[in-house]
mmCIF file with all atom_site columns, C-alpha atoms and ligand atoms in Angstrom:
data_model
loop_
_atom_site.group_PDB
_atom_site.id
_atom_site.type_symbol
_atom_site.label_atom_id
_atom_site.label_alt_id
_atom_site.label_comp_id
_atom_site.label_asym_id
_atom_site.label_entity_id
_atom_site.label_seq_id
_atom_site.pdbx_PDB_ins_code
_atom_site.Cartn_x
_atom_site.Cartn_y
_atom_site.Cartn_z
_atom_site.occupancy
_atom_site.B_iso_or_equiv
_atom_site.pdbx_formal_charge
_atom_site.auth_seq_id
_atom_site.auth_comp_id
_atom_site.auth_asym_id
_atom_site.auth_atom_id
_atom_site.pdbx_PDB_model_num
ATOM   1   C CA  . MET W 1 1   ? -18.590 -7.179  6.298   1.00 0.00 ? 1427 MET W CA  1
ATOM   2   C CA  . ARG W 1 2   ? -16.062 -9.877  5.403   1.00 0.00 ? 1428 ARG W CA  1
ATOM   3   C CA  . GLN W 1 3   ? -12.773 -8.990  6.854   1.00 0.00 ? 1429 GLN W CA  1
ATOM   4   C CA  . HIS W 1 4   ? -10.541 -11.462 4.974   1.00 0.00 ? 1430 HIS W CA  1
ATOM   5   C CA  . VAL W 1 5   ? -10.865 -11.737 1.069   1.00 0.00 ? 1431 VAL W CA  1
ATOM   6   C CA  . ASN W 1 6   ? -9.040  -14.491 -0.890  1.00 0.00 ? 1432 ASN W CA  1
ATOM   7   C CA  . PRO W 1 7   ? -6.739  -12.527 -3.471  1.00 0.00 ? 1433 PRO W CA  1
ATOM   8   C CA  . LEU W 1 8   ? -6.457  -15.519 -5.354  1.00 0.00 ? 1434 LEU W CA  1
ATOM   9   C CA  . SER W 1 9   ? -10.176 -15.968 -6.262  1.00 0.00 ? 1435 SER W CA  1
ATOM   10  C CA  . ARG W 1 10  ? -11.206 -15.606 -9.907  1.00 0.00 ? 1436 ARG W CA  1
ATOM   11  C CA  . ASN W 1 11  ? -13.271 -12.654 -8.900  1.00 0.00 ? 1437 ASN W CA  1
ATOM   12  C CA  . PHE W 1 12  ? -10.256 -10.649 -9.036  1.00 0.00 ? 1438 PHE W CA  1
ATOM   13  C CA  . ASN W 1 13  ? -8.919  -11.728 -12.595 1.00 0.00 ? 1439 ASN W CA  1
ATOM   14  C CA  . GLU W 1 14  ? -10.771 -8.553  -13.944 1.00 0.00 ? 1440 GLU W CA  1
ATOM   15  C CA  . ILE W 1 15  ? -8.674  -5.640  -13.469 1.00 0.00 ? 1441 ILE W CA  1
ATOM   16  C CA  . GLU W 1 16  ? -9.484  -1.951  -13.291 1.00 0.00 ? 1442 GLU W CA  1
ATOM   17  C CA  . ARG W 1 17  ? -7.550  0.254   -15.691 1.00 0.00 ? 1443 ARG W CA  1
ATOM   18  C CA  . ILE W 1 18  ? -6.184  2.992   -13.547 1.00 0.00 ? 1444 ILE W CA  1
ATOM   19  C CA  . PRO W 1 19  ? -6.975  6.371   -15.642 1.00 0.00 ? 1445 PRO W CA  1
ATOM   20  C CA  . SER W 1 20  ? -3.949  8.682   -16.543 1.00 0.00 ? 1446 SER W CA  1
ATOM   21  C CA  . LEU W 1 21  ? -2.331  10.802  -13.890 1.00 0.00 ? 1447 LEU W CA  1
ATOM   22  C CA  . ILE W 1 22  ? -3.794  13.804  -15.571 1.00 0.00 ? 1448 ILE W CA  1
ATOM   23  C CA  . GLU W 1 23  ? -7.291  12.227  -15.112 1.00 0.00 ? 1449 GLU W CA  1
ATOM   24  C CA  . LEU W 1 24  ? -6.698  11.139  -11.396 1.00 0.00 ? 1450 LEU W CA  1
ATOM   25  C CA  . PHE W 1 25  ? -5.493  14.405  -9.841  1.00 0.00 ? 1451 PHE W CA  1
ATOM   26  C CA  . GLY W 1 26  ? -5.947  17.874  -9.875  1.00 0.00 ? 1452 GLY W CA  1
ATOM   27  C CA  . ASP W 1 27  ? -2.071  18.464  -10.253 1.00 0.00 ? 1453 ASP W CA  1
ATOM   28  C CA  . SER W 1 28  ? -0.550  15.260  -11.822 1.00 0.00 ? 1454 SER W CA  1
ATOM   29  C CA  . LYS W 1 29  ? 2.963   16.737  -11.305 1.00 0.00 ? 1455 LYS W CA  1
ATOM   30  C CA  . LEU W 1 30  ? 2.766   16.394  -7.480  1.00 0.00 ? 1456 LEU W CA  1
ATOM   31  C CA  . ASN W 1 31  ? 4.928   13.544  -5.653  1.00 0.00 ? 1457 ASN W CA  1
ATOM   32  C CA  . LEU W 1 32  ? 2.693   10.254  -5.731  1.00 0.00 ? 1458 LEU W CA  1
ATOM   33  C CA  . HIS W 1 33  ? 2.252   7.707   -2.855  1.00 0.00 ? 1459 HIS W CA  1
ATOM   34  C CA  . LEU W 1 34  ? 0.690   4.486   -3.181  1.00 0.00 ? 1460 LEU W CA  1
ATOM   35  C CA  . ASP W 1 35  ? -0.903  2.666   -0.216  1.00 0.00 ? 1461 ASP W CA  1
ATOM   36  C CA  . ILE W 1 36  ? -1.597  -0.913  -0.813  1.00 0.00 ? 1462 ILE W CA  1
ATOM   37  C CA  . GLY W 1 37  ? -4.489  -2.576  1.241   1.00 0.00 ? 1463 GLY W CA  1
ATOM   38  C CA  . CYS W 1 38  ? -5.820  0.978   2.376   1.00 0.00 ? 1464 CYS W CA  1
ATOM   39  C CA  . ALA W 1 39  ? -9.279  -0.590  3.613   1.00 0.00 ? 1465 ALA W CA  1
ATOM   40  C CA  . ALA W 1 40  ? -11.562 2.384   3.824   1.00 0.00 ? 1466 ALA W CA  1
ATOM   41  C CA  . GLY W 1 41  ? -9.098  4.805   3.111   1.00 0.00 ? 1467 GLY W CA  1
ATOM   42  C CA  . GLU W 1 42  ? -9.118  6.721   6.445   1.00 0.00 ? 1468 GLU W CA  1
ATOM   43  C CA  . PHE W 1 43  ? -5.466  6.945   6.635   1.00 0.00 ? 1469 PHE W CA  1
ATOM   44  C CA  . LEU W 1 44  ? -5.100  8.473   3.058   1.00 0.00 ? 1470 LEU W CA  1
ATOM   45  C CA  . PHE W 1 45  ? -8.053  10.832  3.702   1.00 0.00 ? 1471 PHE W CA  1
ATOM   46  C CA  . ASP W 1 46  ? -6.099  12.270  6.792   1.00 0.00 ? 1472 ASP W CA  1
ATOM   47  C CA  . LEU W 1 47  ? -2.961  12.454  4.602   1.00 0.00 ? 1473 LEU W CA  1
ATOM   48  C CA  . ALA W 1 48  ? -4.507  13.974  1.454   1.00 0.00 ? 1474 ALA W CA  1
ATOM   49  C CA  . LEU W 1 49  ? -6.242  16.539  3.603   1.00 0.00 ? 1475 LEU W CA  1
ATOM   50  C CA  . VAL W 1 50  ? -3.045  17.881  5.433   1.00 0.00 ? 1476 VAL W CA  1
ATOM   51  C CA  . ASN W 1 51  ? -0.336  17.178  2.817   1.00 0.00 ? 1477 ASN W CA  1
ATOM   52  C CA  . THR W 1 52  ? -1.693  19.041  -0.298  1.00 0.00 ? 1478 THR W CA  1
ATOM   53  C CA  . SER W 1 53  ? 1.914   18.850  -2.090  1.00 0.00 ? 1479 SER W CA  1
ATOM   54  C CA  . TRP W 1 54  ? 1.430   14.902  -2.437  1.00 0.00 ? 1480 TRP W CA  1
ATOM   55  C CA  . ASN W 1 55  ? -0.896  12.696  -4.516  1.00 0.00 ? 1481 ASN W CA  1
ATOM   56  C CA  . TYR W 1 56  ? -2.319  9.808   -2.852  1.00 0.00 ? 1482 TYR W CA  1
ATOM   57  C CA  . LEU W 1 57  ? -3.450  6.487   -4.244  1.00 0.00 ? 1483 LEU W CA  1
ATOM   58  C CA  . GLY W 1 58  ? -5.037  3.493   -2.614  1.00 0.00 ? 1484 GLY W CA  1
ATOM   59  C CA  . ILE W 1 59  ? -5.781  -0.122  -3.721  1.00 0.00 ? 1485 ILE W CA  1
ATOM   60  C CA  . GLU W 1 60  ? -8.027  -2.345  -1.797  1.00 0.00 ? 1486 GLU W CA  1
ATOM   61  C CA  . ILE W 1 61  ? -9.356  -5.672  -2.566  1.00 0.00 ? 1487 ILE W CA  1
ATOM   62  C CA  . ARG W 1 62  ? -12.821 -4.953  -0.628  1.00 0.00 ? 1488 ARG W CA  1
ATOM   63  C CA  . GLU W 1 63  ? -15.158 -3.420  -3.237  1.00 0.00 ? 1489 GLU W CA  1
ATOM   64  C CA  . ARG W 1 64  ? -17.597 -1.835  -0.879  1.00 0.00 ? 1490 ARG W CA  1
ATOM   65  C CA  . LEU W 1 65  ? -14.937 0.065   0.894   1.00 0.00 ? 1491 LEU W CA  1
ATOM   66  C CA  . VAL W 1 66  ? -13.454 1.477   -2.456  1.00 0.00 ? 1492 VAL W CA  1
ATOM   67  C CA  . LYS W 1 67  ? -17.110 2.564   -3.581  1.00 0.00 ? 1493 LYS W CA  1
ATOM   68  C CA  . THR W 1 68  ? -17.669 4.541   -0.273  1.00 0.00 ? 1494 THR W CA  1
ATOM   69  C CA  . ALA W 1 69  ? -14.197 6.023   -0.261  1.00 0.00 ? 1495 ALA W CA  1
ATOM   70  C CA  . LYS W 1 70  ? -14.673 7.022   -3.980  1.00 0.00 ? 1496 LYS W CA  1
ATOM   71  C CA  . LEU W 1 71  ? -17.988 8.742   -3.097  1.00 0.00 ? 1497 LEU W CA  1
ATOM   72  C CA  . ARG W 1 72  ? -16.519 10.537  -0.153  1.00 0.00 ? 1498 ARG W CA  1
ATOM   73  C CA  . VAL W 1 73  ? -13.760 11.989  -2.321  1.00 0.00 ? 1499 VAL W CA  1
ATOM   74  C CA  . GLN W 1 74  ? -16.227 13.294  -4.789  1.00 0.00 ? 1500 GLN W CA  1
ATOM   75  C CA  . GLU W 1 75  ? -18.439 14.703  -2.013  1.00 0.00 ? 1501 GLU W CA  1
ATOM   76  C CA  . LYS W 1 76  ? -15.300 16.439  -0.341  1.00 0.00 ? 1502 LYS W CA  1
ATOM   77  C CA  . GLU W 1 77  ? -13.995 17.649  -3.797  1.00 0.00 ? 1503 GLU W CA  1
ATOM   78  C CA  . ILE W 1 78  ? -10.553 16.203  -2.663  1.00 0.00 ? 1504 ILE W CA  1
ATOM   79  C CA  . LYS W 1 79  ? -8.279  16.595  -5.923  1.00 0.00 ? 1505 LYS W CA  1
ATOM   80  C CA  . ASN W 1 80  ? -5.247  14.628  -4.521  1.00 0.00 ? 1506 ASN W CA  1
ATOM   81  C CA  . LEU W 1 81  ? -6.907  11.306  -3.625  1.00 0.00 ? 1507 LEU W CA  1
ATOM   82  C CA  . TYR W 1 82  ? -7.904  8.419   -5.636  1.00 0.00 ? 1508 TYR W CA  1
ATOM   83  C CA  . PHE W 1 83  ? -8.991  4.759   -4.929  1.00 0.00 ? 1509 PHE W CA  1
ATOM   84  C CA  . VAL W 1 84  ? -8.639  1.628   -7.036  1.00 0.00 ? 1510 VAL W CA  1
ATOM   85  C CA  . PHE W 1 85  ? -10.640 -1.695  -6.303  1.00 0.00 ? 1511 PHE W CA  1
ATOM   86  C CA  . GLY W 1 86  ? -8.912  -5.092  -6.788  1.00 0.00 ? 1512 GLY W CA  1
ATOM   87  C CA  . ASN W 1 87  ? -6.038  -7.497  -6.006  1.00 0.00 ? 1513 ASN W CA  1
ATOM   88  C CA  . ALA W 1 88  ? -3.122  -4.953  -6.037  1.00 0.00 ? 1514 ALA W CA  1
ATOM   89  C CA  . ASN W 1 89  ? -0.759  -7.776  -7.411  1.00 0.00 ? 1515 ASN W CA  1
ATOM   90  C CA  . ASN W 1 90  ? -2.923  -8.123  -10.365 1.00 0.00 ? 1516 ASN W CA  1
ATOM   91  C CA  . ILE W 1 91  ? -3.534  -4.546  -10.950 1.00 0.00 ? 1517 ILE W CA  1
ATOM   92  C CA  . LEU W 1 92  ? 0.139   -3.407  -10.582 1.00 0.00 ? 1518 LEU W CA  1
ATOM   93  C CA  . ASN W 1 93  ? 1.201   -6.429  -12.693 1.00 0.00 ? 1519 ASN W CA  1
ATOM   94  C CA  . ASP W 1 94  ? -0.974  -5.219  -15.627 1.00 0.00 ? 1520 ASP W CA  1
ATOM   95  C CA  . VAL W 1 95  ? 0.840   -3.740  -18.543 1.00 0.00 ? 1521 VAL W CA  1
ATOM   96  C CA  . GLN W 1 96  ? -1.692  -0.651  -18.598 1.00 0.00 ? 1522 GLN W CA  1
ATOM   97  C CA  . ASN W 1 97  ? -1.193  0.407   -15.165 1.00 0.00 ? 1523 ASN W CA  1
ATOM   98  C CA  . LYS W 1 98  ? 2.449   -0.039  -15.173 1.00 0.00 ? 1524 LYS W CA  1
ATOM   99  C CA  . PHE W 1 99  ? 2.865   3.869   -15.286 1.00 0.00 ? 1525 PHE W CA  1
ATOM   100 C CA  . ILE W 1 100 ? 1.783   3.936   -11.730 1.00 0.00 ? 1526 ILE W CA  1
ATOM   101 C CA  . LEU W 1 101 ? 4.887   2.187   -10.587 1.00 0.00 ? 1527 LEU W CA  1
ATOM   102 C CA  . GLU W 1 102 ? 7.115   4.259   -12.774 1.00 0.00 ? 1528 GLU W CA  1
ATOM   103 C CA  . ASN W 1 103 ? 5.749   7.323   -11.224 1.00 0.00 ? 1529 ASN W CA  1
ATOM   104 C CA  . VAL W 1 104 ? 5.432   6.690   -7.432  1.00 0.00 ? 1530 VAL W CA  1
ATOM   105 C CA  . LYS W 1 105 ? 7.807   8.036   -4.914  1.00 0.00 ? 1531 LYS W CA  1
ATOM   106 C CA  . SER W 1 106 ? 6.741   5.715   -2.229  1.00 0.00 ? 1532 SER W CA  1
ATOM   107 C CA  . ILE W 1 107 ? 4.569   2.522   -1.563  1.00 0.00 ? 1533 ILE W CA  1
ATOM   108 C CA  . SER W 1 108 ? 3.331   1.473   1.954   1.00 0.00 ? 1534 SER W CA  1
ATOM   109 C CA  . PHE W 1 109 ? 2.236   -1.966  3.039   1.00 0.00 ? 1535 PHE W CA  1
ATOM   110 C CA  . ASN W 1 110 ? 0.476   -1.240  6.576   1.00 0.00 ? 1536 ASN W CA  1
ATOM   111 C CA  . PHE W 1 111 ? -0.657  -4.186  8.512   1.00 0.00 ? 1537 PHE W CA  1
ATOM   112 C CA  . PRO W 1 112 ? -1.059  -6.412  5.635   1.00 0.00 ? 1538 PRO W CA  1
ATOM   113 C CA  . ASP W 1 113 ? -3.220  -9.708  6.119   1.00 0.00 ? 1539 ASP W CA  1
ATOM   114 C CA  . PRO W 1 114 ? -0.909  -12.101 7.721   1.00 0.00 ? 1540 PRO W CA  1
ATOM   115 C CA  . TRP W 1 115 ? -2.364  -15.272 6.359   1.00 0.00 ? 1541 TRP W CA  1
ATOM   116 C CA  . PHE W 1 116 ? -1.088  -17.375 9.351   1.00 0.00 ? 1542 PHE W CA  1
ATOM   117 C CA  . LYS W 1 117 ? -1.368  -21.075 7.761   1.00 0.00 ? 1543 LYS W CA  1
ATOM   118 C CA  . LYS W 1 118 ? 1.556   -22.130 5.584   1.00 0.00 ? 1544 LYS W CA  1
ATOM   119 C CA  . ARG W 1 119 ? -0.468  -23.334 2.858   1.00 0.00 ? 1545 ARG W CA  1
ATOM   120 C CA  . HIS W 1 120 ? -1.975  -19.841 2.599   1.00 0.00 ? 1546 HIS W CA  1
ATOM   121 C CA  . TYR W 1 121 ? 1.059   -17.782 2.313   1.00 0.00 ? 1547 TYR W CA  1
ATOM   122 C CA  . LYS W 1 122 ? 0.651   -17.369 -1.268  1.00 0.00 ? 1548 LYS W CA  1
ATOM   123 C CA  . ARG W 1 123 ? -2.194  -15.096 -0.430  1.00 0.00 ? 1549 ARG W CA  1
ATOM   124 C CA  . ARG W 1 124 ? -0.139  -12.579 1.220   1.00 0.00 ? 1550 ARG W CA  1
ATOM   125 C CA  . VAL W 1 125 ? 0.249   -9.504  -0.712  1.00 0.00 ? 1551 VAL W CA  1
ATOM   126 C CA  . ILE W 1 126 ? 4.184   -9.452  -0.834  1.00 0.00 ? 1552 ILE W CA  1
ATOM   127 C CA  . GLN W 1 127 ? 5.296   -12.310 -3.225  1.00 0.00 ? 1553 GLN W CA  1
ATOM   128 C CA  . PRO W 1 128 ? 9.002   -12.609 -4.496  1.00 0.00 ? 1554 PRO W CA  1
ATOM   129 C CA  . ASP W 1 129 ? 7.362   -12.199 -7.886  1.00 0.00 ? 1555 ASP W CA  1
ATOM   130 C CA  . PHE W 1 130 ? 5.550   -8.963  -6.996  1.00 0.00 ? 1556 PHE W CA  1
ATOM   131 C CA  . ILE W 1 131 ? 8.854   -7.623  -5.375  1.00 0.00 ? 1557 ILE W CA  1
ATOM   132 C CA  . ASN W 1 132 ? 10.409  -8.298  -8.739  1.00 0.00 ? 1558 ASN W CA  1
ATOM   133 C CA  . ILE W 1 133 ? 7.926   -6.105  -10.566 1.00 0.00 ? 1559 ILE W CA  1
ATOM   134 C CA  . LEU W 1 134 ? 8.312   -3.282  -8.029  1.00 0.00 ? 1560 LEU W CA  1
ATOM   135 C CA  . SER W 1 135 ? 12.154  -3.671  -8.352  1.00 0.00 ? 1561 SER W CA  1
ATOM   136 C CA  . ASN W 1 136 ? 11.994  -3.670  -12.327 1.00 0.00 ? 1562 ASN W CA  1
ATOM   137 C CA  . SER W 1 137 ? 9.569   -0.671  -12.393 1.00 0.00 ? 1563 SER W CA  1
ATOM   138 C CA  . LEU W 1 138 ? 10.129  1.815   -9.720  1.00 0.00 ? 1564 LEU W CA  1
ATOM   139 C CA  . GLN W 1 139 ? 12.470  4.594   -10.137 1.00 0.00 ? 1565 GLN W CA  1
ATOM   140 C CA  . LYS W 1 140 ? 15.889  4.703   -8.304  1.00 0.00 ? 1566 LYS W CA  1
ATOM   141 C CA  . GLY W 1 141 ? 15.278  6.329   -4.742  1.00 0.00 ? 1567 GLY W CA  1
ATOM   142 C CA  . SER W 1 142 ? 11.869  5.228   -4.599  1.00 0.00 ? 1568 SER W CA  1
ATOM   143 C CA  . LEU W 1 143 ? 10.944  3.980   -0.980  1.00 0.00 ? 1569 LEU W CA  1
ATOM   144 C CA  . ILE W 1 144 ? 8.815   0.962   0.321   1.00 0.00 ? 1570 ILE W CA  1
ATOM   145 C CA  . PHE W 1 145 ? 7.566   1.016   3.883   1.00 0.00 ? 1571 PHE W CA  1
ATOM   146 C CA  . ILE W 1 146 ? 6.400   -1.995  5.603   1.00 0.00 ? 1572 ILE W CA  1
ATOM   147 C CA  . LYS W 1 147 ? 4.550   -2.313  8.936   1.00 0.00 ? 1573 LYS W CA  1
ATOM   148 C CA  . THR W 1 148 ? 2.955   -4.995  11.036  1.00 0.00 ? 1574 THR W CA  1
ATOM   149 C CA  . ASP W 1 149 ? 2.318   -6.280  14.468  1.00 0.00 ? 1575 ASP W CA  1
ATOM   150 C CA  . VAL W 1 150 ? 2.893   -9.940  13.297  1.00 0.00 ? 1576 VAL W CA  1
ATOM   151 C CA  . LYS W 1 151 ? 6.618   -10.731 13.856  1.00 0.00 ? 1577 LYS W CA  1
ATOM   152 C CA  . ASP W 1 152 ? 6.347   -13.795 11.541  1.00 0.00 ? 1578 ASP W CA  1
ATOM   153 C CA  . LEU W 1 153 ? 4.879   -11.915 8.944   1.00 0.00 ? 1579 LEU W CA  1
ATOM   154 C CA  . PHE W 1 154 ? 7.495   -9.054  9.309   1.00 0.00 ? 1580 PHE W CA  1
ATOM   155 C CA  . ASP W 1 155 ? 10.282  -11.588 8.843   1.00 0.00 ? 1581 ASP W CA  1
ATOM   156 C CA  . TYR W 1 156 ? 8.665   -12.883 5.923   1.00 0.00 ? 1582 TYR W CA  1
ATOM   157 C CA  . MET W 1 157 ? 8.284   -9.500  4.185   1.00 0.00 ? 1583 MET W CA  1
ATOM   158 C CA  . ASP W 1 158 ? 11.875  -8.313  5.122   1.00 0.00 ? 1584 ASP W CA  1
ATOM   159 C CA  . CYS W 1 159 ? 13.365  -11.464 3.883   1.00 0.00 ? 1585 CYS W CA  1
ATOM   160 C CA  . THR W 1 160 ? 11.224  -11.324 0.472   1.00 0.00 ? 1586 THR W CA  1
ATOM   161 C CA  . ILE W 1 161 ? 12.196  -7.607  -0.021  1.00 0.00 ? 1587 ILE W CA  1
ATOM   162 C CA  . SER W 1 162 ? 15.738  -7.788  1.253   1.00 0.00 ? 1588 SER W CA  1
ATOM   163 C CA  . SER W 1 163 ? 16.385  -10.767 -1.156  1.00 0.00 ? 1589 SER W CA  1
ATOM   164 C CA  . ASN W 1 164 ? 16.089  -8.651  -4.116  1.00 0.00 ? 1590 ASN W CA  1
ATOM   165 C CA  . LEU W 1 165 ? 19.316  -6.704  -4.610  1.00 0.00 ? 1591 LEU W CA  1
ATOM   166 C CA  . ASN W 1 166 ? 17.698  -3.639  -5.893  1.00 0.00 ? 1592 ASN W CA  1
ATOM   167 C CA  . PHE W 1 167 ? 16.196  -2.827  -2.517  1.00 0.00 ? 1593 PHE W CA  1
ATOM   168 C CA  . LYS W 1 168 ? 18.367  -1.564  0.357   1.00 0.00 ? 1594 LYS W CA  1
ATOM   169 C CA  . ASN W 1 169 ? 17.153  -1.230  3.991   1.00 0.00 ? 1595 ASN W CA  1
ATOM   170 C CA  . ILE W 1 170 ? 17.318  2.147   5.390   1.00 0.00 ? 1596 ILE W CA  1
ATOM   171 C CA  . ASP W 1 171 ? 17.818  2.786   9.077   1.00 0.00 ? 1597 ASP W CA  1
ATOM   172 C CA  . LYS W 1 172 ? 14.626  4.381   10.266  1.00 0.00 ? 1598 LYS W CA  1
ATOM   173 C CA  . ASN W 1 173 ? 16.406  6.517   12.947  1.00 0.00 ? 1599 ASN W CA  1
ATOM   174 C CA  . ASP W 1 174 ? 18.155  8.109   10.175  1.00 0.00 ? 1600 ASP W CA  1
ATOM   175 C CA  . PHE W 1 175 ? 15.127  8.859   8.142   1.00 0.00 ? 1601 PHE W CA  1
ATOM   176 C CA  . ASN W 1 176 ? 13.790  12.295  7.433   1.00 0.00 ? 1602 ASN W CA  1
ATOM   177 C CA  . TYR W 1 177 ? 10.019  11.765  7.686   1.00 0.00 ? 1603 TYR W CA  1
ATOM   178 C CA  . SER W 1 178 ? 9.327   15.638  7.221   1.00 0.00 ? 1604 SER W CA  1
ATOM   179 C CA  . LYS W 1 179 ? 10.025  15.043  3.338   1.00 0.00 ? 1605 LYS W CA  1
ATOM   180 C CA  . SER W 1 180 ? 8.091   11.998  2.982   1.00 0.00 ? 1606 SER W CA  1
ATOM   181 C CA  . PHE W 1 181 ? 4.525   11.073  2.100   1.00 0.00 ? 1607 PHE W CA  1
ATOM   182 C CA  . ASN W 1 182 ? 3.674   11.210  5.949   1.00 0.00 ? 1608 ASN W CA  1
ATOM   183 C CA  . PRO W 1 183 ? 5.524   14.075  7.376   1.00 0.00 ? 1609 PRO W CA  1
ATOM   184 C CA  . ASN W 1 184 ? 3.512   14.045  10.565  1.00 0.00 ? 1610 ASN W CA  1
ATOM   185 C CA  . LYS W 1 185 ? 3.530   10.440  11.191  1.00 0.00 ? 1611 LYS W CA  1
ATOM   186 C CA  . ILE W 1 186 ? -0.044  10.043  10.837  1.00 0.00 ? 1612 ILE W CA  1
ATOM   187 C CA  . ARG W 1 187 ? -1.355  6.619   12.062  1.00 0.00 ? 1613 ARG W CA  1
ATOM   188 C CA  . THR W 1 188 ? -3.457  3.885   10.240  1.00 0.00 ? 1614 THR W CA  1
ATOM   189 C CA  . ASN W 1 189 ? -6.586  2.374   12.064  1.00 0.00 ? 1615 ASN W CA  1
ATOM   190 C CA  . ARG W 1 190 ? -4.785  -0.728  12.518  1.00 0.00 ? 1616 ARG W CA  1
ATOM   191 C CA  . GLU W 1 191 ? -1.917  1.004   13.905  1.00 0.00 ? 1617 GLU W CA  1
ATOM   192 C CA  . LYS W 1 192 ? -3.860  3.033   16.509  1.00 0.00 ? 1618 LYS W CA  1
ATOM   193 C CA  . LEU W 1 193 ? -5.581  -0.391  17.584  1.00 0.00 ? 1619 LEU W CA  1
ATOM   194 C CA  . VAL W 1 194 ? -2.252  -1.980  18.038  1.00 0.00 ? 1620 VAL W CA  1
ATOM   195 C CA  . ILE W 1 195 ? -0.917  0.929   19.970  1.00 0.00 ? 1621 ILE W CA  1
ATOM   196 C CA  . ASP W 1 196 ? -4.007  1.039   22.145  1.00 0.00 ? 1622 ASP W CA  1
ATOM   197 C CA  . ASN W 1 197 ? -3.481  -2.856  22.891  1.00 0.00 ? 1623 ASN W CA  1
ATOM   198 C CA  . LYS W 1 198 ? 0.205   -2.120  23.684  1.00 0.00 ? 1624 LYS W CA  1
ATOM   199 C CA  . LEU W 1 199 ? 1.379   -4.496  21.057  1.00 0.00 ? 1625 LEU W CA  1
ATOM   200 C CA  . ASP W 1 200 ? 4.842   -4.322  19.216  1.00 0.00 ? 1626 ASP W CA  1
ATOM   201 C CA  . ILE W 1 201 ? 5.136   -2.814  15.711  1.00 0.00 ? 1627 ILE W CA  1
ATOM   202 C CA  . PHE W 1 202 ? 7.684   -4.140  13.322  1.00 0.00 ? 1628 PHE W CA  1
ATOM   203 C CA  . GLU W 1 203 ? 8.448   -1.805  10.559  1.00 0.00 ? 1629 GLU W CA  1
ATOM   204 C CA  . CYS W 1 204 ? 11.079  -1.202  7.940   1.00 0.00 ? 1630 CYS W CA  1
ATOM   205 C CA  . ILE W 1 205 ? 12.043  1.254   5.199   1.00 0.00 ? 1631 ILE W CA  1
ATOM   206 C CA  . TYR W 1 206 ? 13.665  0.165   1.711   1.00 0.00 ? 1632 TYR W CA  1
ATOM   207 C CA  . ILE W 1 207 ? 15.117  2.328   -0.960  1.00 0.00 ? 1633 ILE W CA  1
ATOM   208 C CA  . LYS W 1 208 ? 15.362  1.031   -4.665  1.00 0.00 ? 1634 LYS W CA  1
ATOM   209 C CA  . ILE W 1 209 ? 19.157  1.474   -5.392  1.00 0.00 ? 1635 ILE W CA  1
HETATM 210 C C1  . SAM O 2 .   ? -5.467  -5.800  8.309   1.00 0.00 ? 1391 SAM O C1  1
HETATM 211 S S1  . SAM O 2 .   ? -6.091  -4.516  6.970   1.00 0.00 ? 1391 SAM O S1  1
HETATM 212 C C2  . SAM O 2 .   ? -5.142  -3.121  7.116   1.00 0.00 ? 1391 SAM O C2  1
HETATM 213 C C3  . SAM O 2 .   ? -5.734  -2.086  6.680   1.00 0.00 ? 1391 SAM O C3  1
HETATM 214 C C4  . SAM O 2 .   ? -4.846  -0.557  6.769   1.00 0.00 ? 1391 SAM O C4  1
HETATM 215 N N1  . SAM O 2 .   ? -3.758  -0.648  5.893   1.00 0.00 ? 1391 SAM O N1  1
HETATM 216 C C5  . SAM O 2 .   ? -4.444  -0.390  8.222   1.00 0.00 ? 1391 SAM O C5  1
HETATM 217 O O1  . SAM O 2 .   ? -3.444  -0.328  8.527   1.00 0.00 ? 1391 SAM O O1  1
HETATM 218 O O2  . SAM O 2 .   ? -5.346  0.019   9.022   1.00 0.00 ? 1391 SAM O O2  1
HETATM 219 C C6  . SAM O 2 .   ? -5.365  -5.237  5.367   1.00 0.00 ? 1391 SAM O C6  1
HETATM 220 C C7  . SAM O 2 .   ? -6.043  -4.624  4.185   1.00 0.00 ? 1391 SAM O C7  1
HETATM 221 O O3  . SAM O 2 .   ? -5.623  -5.198  2.967   1.00 0.00 ? 1391 SAM O O3  1
HETATM 222 C C8  . SAM O 2 .   ? -6.436  -5.609  2.101   1.00 0.00 ? 1391 SAM O C8  1
HETATM 223 N N2  . SAM O 2 .   ? -5.774  -6.549  1.142   1.00 0.00 ? 1391 SAM O N2  1
HETATM 224 C C9  . SAM O 2 .   ? -5.542  -7.627  1.455   1.00 0.00 ? 1391 SAM O C9  1
HETATM 225 N N3  . SAM O 2 .   ? -4.851  -8.159  0.412   1.00 0.00 ? 1391 SAM O N3  1
HETATM 226 C C10 . SAM O 2 .   ? -4.916  -7.456  -0.642  1.00 0.00 ? 1391 SAM O C10 1
HETATM 227 C C11 . SAM O 2 .   ? -4.522  -7.441  -2.107  1.00 0.00 ? 1391 SAM O C11 1
HETATM 228 N N4  . SAM O 2 .   ? -3.997  -8.334  -2.825  1.00 0.00 ? 1391 SAM O N4  1
HETATM 229 N N5  . SAM O 2 .   ? -4.738  -6.298  -2.822  1.00 0.00 ? 1391 SAM O N5  1
HETATM 230 C C12 . SAM O 2 .   ? -5.493  -5.065  -2.257  1.00 0.00 ? 1391 SAM O C12 1
HETATM 231 N N6  . SAM O 2 .   ? -5.769  -4.975  -0.995  1.00 0.00 ? 1391 SAM O N6  1
HETATM 232 C C13 . SAM O 2 .   ? -5.602  -6.322  -0.153  1.00 0.00 ? 1391 SAM O C13 1
HETATM 233 C C14 . SAM O 2 .   ? -7.591  -6.164  2.993   1.00 0.00 ? 1391 SAM O C14 1
HETATM 234 O O4  . SAM O 2 .   ? -8.816  -6.222  2.387   1.00 0.00 ? 1391 SAM O O4  1
HETATM 235 C C15 . SAM O 2 .   ? -7.793  -5.220  4.155   1.00 0.00 ? 1391 SAM O C15 1
HETATM 236 O O5  . SAM O 2 .   ? -8.576  -3.996  3.913   1.00 0.00 ? 1391 SAM O O5  1
#
């Protein structure tokens, strides 16, 4: 399977309309977490099965992974997990899907594709315009989590988010994970690999003010 998909390809111009929260989840009133670039969704399955007081939504640009994840949700009859296929930037910029950003408590970007070449930076999922959309739609107090093993990408993401005056950096050491979307600090697949290889992880949490 292709590992890197060009998110700017015209293939992703058509956008999946996300059903209403009542259609998505067994209990639409639970706190909602959004994971962007969730791959096959293993991290979200692990979270959803344990933290039944949260709803989880994953967006992933590789269609086959999303199809398989959706089938798994049905088979396991999981009511607090949903997957959406497409380019997260296009999906969340669409007016019909705006309600997602208005309702999420937190968003994670775990090990996003780094796109090392400068001419490919525009393919990175975190873009100033996208952060503006988040800043205009998220409720005050909503959180953004970023995590990567690529220092250059971390600096770029941190600079892009911190440049928006509506987001403030939270000291990770003061953060109470027990009330977050990930109280048990479950690790993503990429994170496990990075830890096995003894590489550094750079991470940050931001709050919408
Ligand atoms: C390096 S993988 C990390 C997967 C997972 N988050 C983890 O930590 O194991 C990055 C994922 O983001 C997806 N992705 C990249 N750009 C995206 C975009 N614009 N919208 C949605 N998913 C995207 C890729 O297809 C890939 O599955």
